[in-house]
Amino acid sequence: MKIKIIECSHELDLQDEINDFLEKGKRIIDMKYQVAMCFSSELEYSFSCFILYED
């Protein structure tokens, strides 16, 4: 088993990267999606996905 972690600052970028990875035809075992927010001078988002797969 292997893992792939993808992180983007915009949800549509994450969607594109996940779809690109899925096109590789790996056998996906599990996927976890997460959104994190942080406020410094402005509100910032982090969208991420943890993918567990067989190579």
PDB file of C-alpha atoms in Angstrom:
ATOM      1  CA  MET A   1       0.000   0.000   0.000  1.00  0.00           C
ATOM      2  CA  LYS A   2       0.997   3.594  -0.586  1.00  0.00           C
ATOM      3  CA  ILE A   3      -0.408   6.999   0.266  1.00  0.00           C
ATOM      4  CA  LYS A   4      -0.847  10.198  -1.712  1.00  0.00           C
ATOM      5  CA  ILE A   5      -1.535  13.522  -0.019  1.00  0.00           C
ATOM      6  CA  ILE A   6      -2.806  16.388  -2.154  1.00  0.00           C
ATOM      7  CA  GLU A   7      -3.231  19.915  -0.759  1.00  0.00           C
ATOM      8  CA  CYS A   8      -4.542  23.016  -2.535  1.00  0.00           C
ATOM      9  CA  SER A   9      -5.752  26.456  -1.553  1.00  0.00           C
ATOM     10  CA  HIS A  10      -8.853  26.197  -3.768  1.00  0.00           C
ATOM     11  CA  GLU A  11     -11.385  23.350  -3.849  1.00  0.00           C
ATOM     12  CA  LEU A  12     -11.568  23.237  -7.660  1.00  0.00           C
ATOM     13  CA  ASP A  13      -7.776  22.834  -7.890  1.00  0.00           C
ATOM     14  CA  LEU A  14      -8.008  19.923  -5.464  1.00  0.00           C
ATOM     15  CA  GLN A  15     -10.801  18.404  -7.527  1.00  0.00           C
ATOM     16  CA  ASP A  16      -8.650  18.602 -10.671  1.00  0.00           C
ATOM     17  CA  GLU A  17      -5.617  17.060  -8.956  1.00  0.00           C
ATOM     18  CA  ILE A  18      -7.673  14.202  -7.493  1.00  0.00           C
ATOM     19  CA  ASN A  19      -9.226  13.483 -10.898  1.00  0.00           C
ATOM     20  CA  ASP A  20      -5.757  13.489 -12.497  1.00  0.00           C
ATOM     21  CA  PHE A  21      -4.554  10.969  -9.898  1.00  0.00           C
ATOM     22  CA  LEU A  22      -7.626   8.759 -10.361  1.00  0.00           C
ATOM     23  CA  GLU A  23      -6.977   8.590 -14.110  1.00  0.00           C
ATOM     24  CA  LYS A  24      -3.750   6.691 -13.361  1.00  0.00           C
ATOM     25  CA  GLY A  25      -5.902   3.627 -12.627  1.00  0.00           C
ATOM     26  CA  LYS A  26      -4.602   2.847  -9.142  1.00  0.00           C
ATOM     27  CA  ARG A  27      -6.747   0.658  -6.889  1.00  0.00           C
ATOM     28  CA  ILE A  28      -8.103   3.113  -4.305  1.00  0.00           C
ATOM     29  CA  ILE A  29      -8.633   1.671  -0.833  1.00  0.00           C
ATOM     30  CA  ASP A  30      -9.730   4.828   1.013  1.00  0.00           C
ATOM     31  CA  MET A  31      -9.913   8.603   0.638  1.00  0.00           C
ATOM     32  CA  LYS A  32     -10.212  11.265   3.346  1.00  0.00           C
ATOM     33  CA  TYR A  33     -11.098  14.889   2.599  1.00  0.00           C
ATOM     34  CA  GLN A  34     -10.381  17.828   4.891  1.00  0.00           C
ATOM     35  CA  VAL A  35     -10.838  21.594   4.951  1.00  0.00           C
ATOM     36  CA  ALA A  36      -8.831  23.844   7.258  1.00  0.00           C
ATOM     37  CA  MET A  37      -9.250  27.569   7.804  1.00  0.00           C
ATOM     38  CA  CYS A  38      -6.712  30.028   9.143  1.00  0.00           C
ATOM     39  CA  PHE A  39      -6.999  33.745   9.753  1.00  0.00           C
ATOM     40  CA  SER A  40      -3.932  35.968   9.688  1.00  0.00           C
ATOM     41  CA  SER A  41      -4.599  39.209   7.831  1.00  0.00           C
ATOM     42  CA  GLU A  42      -7.317  37.459   5.812  1.00  0.00           C
ATOM     43  CA  LEU A  43      -9.192  34.166   5.854  1.00  0.00           C
ATOM     44  CA  GLU A  44      -7.202  31.383   4.172  1.00  0.00           C
ATOM     45  CA  TYR A  45      -8.392  27.892   3.273  1.00  0.00           C
ATOM     46  CA  SER A  46      -6.541  24.628   2.798  1.00  0.00           C
ATOM     47  CA  PHE A  47      -8.304  21.766   1.011  1.00  0.00           C
ATOM     48  CA  SER A  48      -6.615  18.386   1.227  1.00  0.00           C
ATOM     49  CA  CYS A  49      -7.162  14.743   0.415  1.00  0.00           C
ATOM     50  CA  PHE A  50      -5.409  11.671   1.794  1.00  0.00           C
ATOM     51  CA  ILE A  51      -5.565   8.740  -0.624  1.00  0.00           C
ATOM     52  CA  LEU A  52      -4.656   5.191   0.385  1.00  0.00           C
ATOM     53  CA  TYR A  53      -4.040   2.989  -2.652  1.00  0.00           C
ATOM     54  CA  GLU A  54      -2.356  -0.147  -3.966  1.00  0.00           C
ATOM     55  CA  ASP A  55       0.361   0.307  -6.526  1.00  0.00           C
TER      56      ASP A  55
END
